[in-house]
Coordinates of C-alpha atoms in Angstrom, one line a residue:
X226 CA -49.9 -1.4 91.3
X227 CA -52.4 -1.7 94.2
X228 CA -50.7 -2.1 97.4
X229 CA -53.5 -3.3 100.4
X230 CA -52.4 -3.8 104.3
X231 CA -54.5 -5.2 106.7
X232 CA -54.1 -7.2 110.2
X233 CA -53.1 -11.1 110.1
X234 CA -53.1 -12.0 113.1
X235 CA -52.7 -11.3 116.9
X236 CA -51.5 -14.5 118.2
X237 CA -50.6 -14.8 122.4
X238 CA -47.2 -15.6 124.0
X239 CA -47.0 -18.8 124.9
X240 CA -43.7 -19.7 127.0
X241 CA -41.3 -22.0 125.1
X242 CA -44.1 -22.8 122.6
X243 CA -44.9 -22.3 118.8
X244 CA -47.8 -20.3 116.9
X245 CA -48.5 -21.5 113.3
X246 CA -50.1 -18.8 111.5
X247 CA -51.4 -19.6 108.0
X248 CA -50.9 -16.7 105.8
X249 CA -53.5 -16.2 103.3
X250 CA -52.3 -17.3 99.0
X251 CA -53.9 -14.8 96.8
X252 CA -51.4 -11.9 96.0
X253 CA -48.2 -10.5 96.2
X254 CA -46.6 -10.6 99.8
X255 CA -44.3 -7.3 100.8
X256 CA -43.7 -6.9 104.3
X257 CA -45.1 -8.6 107.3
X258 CA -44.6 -5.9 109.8
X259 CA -44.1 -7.2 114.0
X260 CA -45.3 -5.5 116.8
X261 CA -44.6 -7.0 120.3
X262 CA -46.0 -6.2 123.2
X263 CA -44.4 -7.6 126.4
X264 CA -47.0 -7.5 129.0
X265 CA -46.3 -7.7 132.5
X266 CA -45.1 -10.0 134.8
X267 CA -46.3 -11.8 137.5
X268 CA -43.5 -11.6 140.6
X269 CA -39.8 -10.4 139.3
X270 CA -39.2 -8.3 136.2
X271 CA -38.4 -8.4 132.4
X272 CA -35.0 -8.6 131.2
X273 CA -33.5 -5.3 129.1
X274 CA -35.1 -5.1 125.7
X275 CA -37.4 -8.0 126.6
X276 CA -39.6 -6.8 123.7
X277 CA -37.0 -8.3 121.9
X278 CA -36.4 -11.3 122.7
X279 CA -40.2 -12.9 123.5
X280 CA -40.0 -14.1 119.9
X281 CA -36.8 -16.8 120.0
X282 CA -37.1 -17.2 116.1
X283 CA -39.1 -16.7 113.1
X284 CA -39.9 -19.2 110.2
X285 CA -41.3 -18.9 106.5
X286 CA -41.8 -22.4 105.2
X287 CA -43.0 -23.0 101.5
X288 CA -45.2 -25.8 100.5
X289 CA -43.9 -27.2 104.0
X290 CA -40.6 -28.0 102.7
X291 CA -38.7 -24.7 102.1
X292 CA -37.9 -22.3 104.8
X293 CA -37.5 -19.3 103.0
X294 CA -36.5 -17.1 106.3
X295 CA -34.9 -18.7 109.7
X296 CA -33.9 -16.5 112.4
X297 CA -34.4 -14.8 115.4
X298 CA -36.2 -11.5 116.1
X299 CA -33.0 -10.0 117.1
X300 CA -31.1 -10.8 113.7
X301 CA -34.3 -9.6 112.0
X302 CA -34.1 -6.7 113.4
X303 CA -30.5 -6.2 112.7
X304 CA -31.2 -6.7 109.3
X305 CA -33.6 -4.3 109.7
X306 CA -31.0 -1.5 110.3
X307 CA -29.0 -2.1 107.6
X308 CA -32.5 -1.7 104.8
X309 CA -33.3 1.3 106.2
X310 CA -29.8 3.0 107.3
X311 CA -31.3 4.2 110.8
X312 CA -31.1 3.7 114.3
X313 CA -33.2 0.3 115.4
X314 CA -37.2 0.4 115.6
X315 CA -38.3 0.9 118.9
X316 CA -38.5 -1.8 121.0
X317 CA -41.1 -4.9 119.6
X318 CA -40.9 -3.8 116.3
X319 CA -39.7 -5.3 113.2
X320 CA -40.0 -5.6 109.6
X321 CA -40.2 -9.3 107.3
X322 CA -39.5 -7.9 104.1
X323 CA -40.1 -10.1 101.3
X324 CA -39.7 -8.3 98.3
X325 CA -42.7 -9.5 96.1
X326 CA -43.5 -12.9 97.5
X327 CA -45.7 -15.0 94.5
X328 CA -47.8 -16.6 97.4
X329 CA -50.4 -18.1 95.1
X330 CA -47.9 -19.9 93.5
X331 CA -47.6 -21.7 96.4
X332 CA -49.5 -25.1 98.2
X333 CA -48.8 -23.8 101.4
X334 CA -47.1 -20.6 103.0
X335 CA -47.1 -20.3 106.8
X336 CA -44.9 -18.3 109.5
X337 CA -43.6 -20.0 112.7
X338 CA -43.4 -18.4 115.9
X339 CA -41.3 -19.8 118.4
X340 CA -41.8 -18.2 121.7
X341 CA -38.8 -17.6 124.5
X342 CA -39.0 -19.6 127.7
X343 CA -39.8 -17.4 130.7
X344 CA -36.6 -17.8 132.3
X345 CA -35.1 -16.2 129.0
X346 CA -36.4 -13.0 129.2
X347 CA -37.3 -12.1 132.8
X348 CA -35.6 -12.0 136.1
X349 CA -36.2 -12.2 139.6
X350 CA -38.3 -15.0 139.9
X351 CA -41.3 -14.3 137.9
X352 CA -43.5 -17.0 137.6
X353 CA -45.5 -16.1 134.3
X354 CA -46.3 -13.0 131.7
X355 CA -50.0 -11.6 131.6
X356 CA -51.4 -10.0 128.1
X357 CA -48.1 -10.7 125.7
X358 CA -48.5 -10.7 122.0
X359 CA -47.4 -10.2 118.7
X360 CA -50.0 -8.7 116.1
X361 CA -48.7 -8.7 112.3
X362 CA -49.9 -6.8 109.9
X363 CA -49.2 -7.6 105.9
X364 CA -48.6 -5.3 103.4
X365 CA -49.5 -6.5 99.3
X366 CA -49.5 -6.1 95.9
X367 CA -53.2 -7.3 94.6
X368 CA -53.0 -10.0 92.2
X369 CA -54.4 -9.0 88.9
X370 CA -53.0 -11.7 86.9
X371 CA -49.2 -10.5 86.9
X372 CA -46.8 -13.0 85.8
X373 CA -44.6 -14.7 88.6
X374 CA -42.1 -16.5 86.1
X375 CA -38.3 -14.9 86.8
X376 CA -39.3 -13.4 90.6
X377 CA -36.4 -14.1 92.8
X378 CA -36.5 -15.9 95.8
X379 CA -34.4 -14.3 99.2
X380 CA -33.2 -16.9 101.6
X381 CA -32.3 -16.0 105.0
X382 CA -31.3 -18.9 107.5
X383 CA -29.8 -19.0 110.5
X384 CA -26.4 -21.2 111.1
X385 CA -25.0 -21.6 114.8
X386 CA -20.8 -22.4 114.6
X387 CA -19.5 -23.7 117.9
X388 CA -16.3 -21.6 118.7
X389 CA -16.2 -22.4 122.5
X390 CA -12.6 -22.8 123.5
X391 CA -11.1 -22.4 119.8
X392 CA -9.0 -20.2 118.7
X393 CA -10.3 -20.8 114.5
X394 CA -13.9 -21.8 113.5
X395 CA -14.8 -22.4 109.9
X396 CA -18.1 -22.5 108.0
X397 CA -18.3 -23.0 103.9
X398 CA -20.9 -21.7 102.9
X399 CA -20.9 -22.8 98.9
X400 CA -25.0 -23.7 98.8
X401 CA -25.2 -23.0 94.9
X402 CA -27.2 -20.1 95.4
X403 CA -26.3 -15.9 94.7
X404 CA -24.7 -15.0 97.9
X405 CA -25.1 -11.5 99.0
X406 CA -24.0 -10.9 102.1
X407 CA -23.8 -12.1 105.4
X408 CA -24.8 -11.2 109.0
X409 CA -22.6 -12.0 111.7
X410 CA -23.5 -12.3 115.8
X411 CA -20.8 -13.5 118.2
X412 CA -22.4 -14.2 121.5
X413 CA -19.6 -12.3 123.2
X414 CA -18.0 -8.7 121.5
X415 CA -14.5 -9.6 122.0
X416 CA -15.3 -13.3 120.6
X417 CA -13.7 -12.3 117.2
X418 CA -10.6 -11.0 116.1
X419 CA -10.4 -11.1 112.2
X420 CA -12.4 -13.1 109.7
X421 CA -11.6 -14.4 105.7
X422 CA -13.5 -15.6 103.3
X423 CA -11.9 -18.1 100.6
X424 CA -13.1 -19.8 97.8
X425 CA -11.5 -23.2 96.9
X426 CA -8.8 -23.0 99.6
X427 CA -6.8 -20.7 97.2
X428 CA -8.8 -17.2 96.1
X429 CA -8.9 -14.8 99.0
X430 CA -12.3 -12.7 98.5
X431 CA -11.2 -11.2 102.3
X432 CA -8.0 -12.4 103.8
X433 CA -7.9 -11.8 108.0
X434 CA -10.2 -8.2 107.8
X435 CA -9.9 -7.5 111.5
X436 CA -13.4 -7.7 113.4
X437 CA -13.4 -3.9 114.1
X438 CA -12.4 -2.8 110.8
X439 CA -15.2 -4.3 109.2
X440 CA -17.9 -3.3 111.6
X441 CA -15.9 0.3 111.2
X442 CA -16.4 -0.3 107.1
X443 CA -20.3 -1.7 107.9
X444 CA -20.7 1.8 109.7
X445 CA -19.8 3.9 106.2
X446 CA -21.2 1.6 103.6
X447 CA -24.7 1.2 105.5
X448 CA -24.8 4.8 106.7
X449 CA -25.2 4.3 110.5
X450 CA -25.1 6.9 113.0
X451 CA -22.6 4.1 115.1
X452 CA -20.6 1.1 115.1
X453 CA -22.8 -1.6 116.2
X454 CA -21.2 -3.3 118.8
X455 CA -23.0 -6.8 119.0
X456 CA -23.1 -7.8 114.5
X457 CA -21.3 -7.2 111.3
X458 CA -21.9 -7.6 107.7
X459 CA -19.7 -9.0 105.3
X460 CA -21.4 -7.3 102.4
X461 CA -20.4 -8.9 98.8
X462 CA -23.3 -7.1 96.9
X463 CA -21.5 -3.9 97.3
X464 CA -23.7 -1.8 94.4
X465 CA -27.1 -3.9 95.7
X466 CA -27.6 -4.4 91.9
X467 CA -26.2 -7.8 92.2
X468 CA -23.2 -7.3 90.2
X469 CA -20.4 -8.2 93.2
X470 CA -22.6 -11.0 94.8
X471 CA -21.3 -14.2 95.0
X472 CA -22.2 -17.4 92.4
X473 CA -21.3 -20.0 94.5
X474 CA -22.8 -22.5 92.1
X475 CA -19.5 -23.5 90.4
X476 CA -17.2 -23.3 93.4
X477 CA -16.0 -26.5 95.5
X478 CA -16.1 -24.4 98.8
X479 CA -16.3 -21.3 100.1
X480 CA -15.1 -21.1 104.0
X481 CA -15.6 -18.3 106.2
X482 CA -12.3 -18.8 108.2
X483 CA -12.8 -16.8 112.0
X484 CA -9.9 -16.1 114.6
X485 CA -11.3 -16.1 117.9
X486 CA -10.5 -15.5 121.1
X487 CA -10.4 -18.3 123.4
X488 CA -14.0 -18.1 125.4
X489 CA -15.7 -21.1 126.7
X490 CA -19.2 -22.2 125.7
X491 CA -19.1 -19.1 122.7
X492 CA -20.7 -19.3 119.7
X493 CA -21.0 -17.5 116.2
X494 CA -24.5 -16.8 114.6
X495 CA -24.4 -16.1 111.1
X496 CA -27.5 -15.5 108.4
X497 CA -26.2 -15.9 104.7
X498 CA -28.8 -13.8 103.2
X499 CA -29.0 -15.4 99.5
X500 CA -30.8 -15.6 96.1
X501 CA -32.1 -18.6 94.6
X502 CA -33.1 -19.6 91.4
X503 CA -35.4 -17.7 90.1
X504 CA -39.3 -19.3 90.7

């Protein structure tokens, strides 16, 4: 197996726009690995972590149809902590992986970049960033005429619930695909107080885990050094052999049931993070 890495692009910040970046259909696609580099501003300052949060969200789209990945460089990142059981990257990096993505199996296969506004991540007035970029370097397996039949495809998208001034939000998230887990953001800490998961309105999978338990659990099953104040994981594949994960193809629904605080204006972000049928 010949793995190759090279650069893909370097593509500019452009405030509250989007870069399309063709990615190139001839082998096996790993990794695309991020590396942000904020700049400088012109008048004010950046915002903390503004590395961060210059790239608003992220999208793989197949064949122009299928968005394989949806979510923000934030959540990847996240995501990112769980793989590889460490503390985060430094600040700008983070890590697409893709497991072995067939790309010449595919018509099309581009990334989206959507770019934060300036007000989003600076402060003090600034009137523009100077020199901002990403650059994103690839990392494959040459094609040498393996077969692609059977190679699973990892689906990652983003869903926003609106839990401003509720005391219970619900989401079902029965898509007929191999759930795995699921990645959790409030946009406050103390937003949620417990969360269940039930299939068909009857089968308990998690009945009313209370928020900190479960980011306690997350801690002990994914090796962290700390409790992650801002996410948790609802983790179904609990051997990451596939064996606990989730069918959700012959179930009517399965709701994710979350007590909240009462907080105007809050919201949950979560990221199933899912496997398809096989391509």
């Amino acid at each position: 197996m010949a793995i190759h890495t090279s650069l893909l692009i370097r593509a500019d910040y452009q405030a509250g726009a989007q870069t399309r970046v063709p990615i190139p259909r001839q082998h096996f696609l790993h990794r695309l690995r991020l590396r942000v580099t904020k700049g400088t501003t012109t008048g004010g300052a950046f915002v903390a972590a503004a590395g961060n949060k210059l790239i608003q969200r992220l999208e793989l789209v197949i064949a122009g149809q299928l968005t394989k990945d949806n979510l923000s460089f934030e959540s990847l990142r996240r995501l990112n902590i769980l793989q590889y059981k460490d503390n985060p990257a430094s600040e700008g990096y983070a890590y697409l992986d893709l497991g072995r993505l067939p790309t010449h199996a595919f018509t099309s296969l581009e990334l989206l970049i959507t770019w934060a506004p300036l007000a989003a991540v600076t402060t003090g007035g600034a009137t523009a960033i100077n020199g901002a970029f990403v650059e994103i370097r690839r990392m494959e397996e040459l094609n040498v005429g393996q077969p692609v039949k059977g190679i699973p495809l990892h689906l990652r998208k983003t869903l926003v619930i609106d839990a401003g001034g509720k005391t219970e939000c619900k989401a079902d998230l029965r898509s007929g695909n191999i759930l795995q887990a699921v990645l959790i953001v409030p946009s406050d800490p103390a937003l949620i107080q417990s969360v269940s998961v039930v299939q068909d309105g009857v089968k308990y999978h998690i009945a009313a885990e209370a928020w900190v338990d479960l980011r306690e659990e997350n801690k002990a099953d994914f090796e962290l050094d700390a409790v992650q104040d801002d996410f948790g994981v609802i983790n179904f594949d609990k051997f990451g052999d596939g064996s606990q994960a989730l069918r959700t193809g012959g179930m009517n629904t399965l709701e994710f049931v979350f007590a909240t605080a009462n907080i105007p204006g809050a919201t949950i972000q979560i990221v199933p993070i899912e496997i398809a049928t096989p391509q």
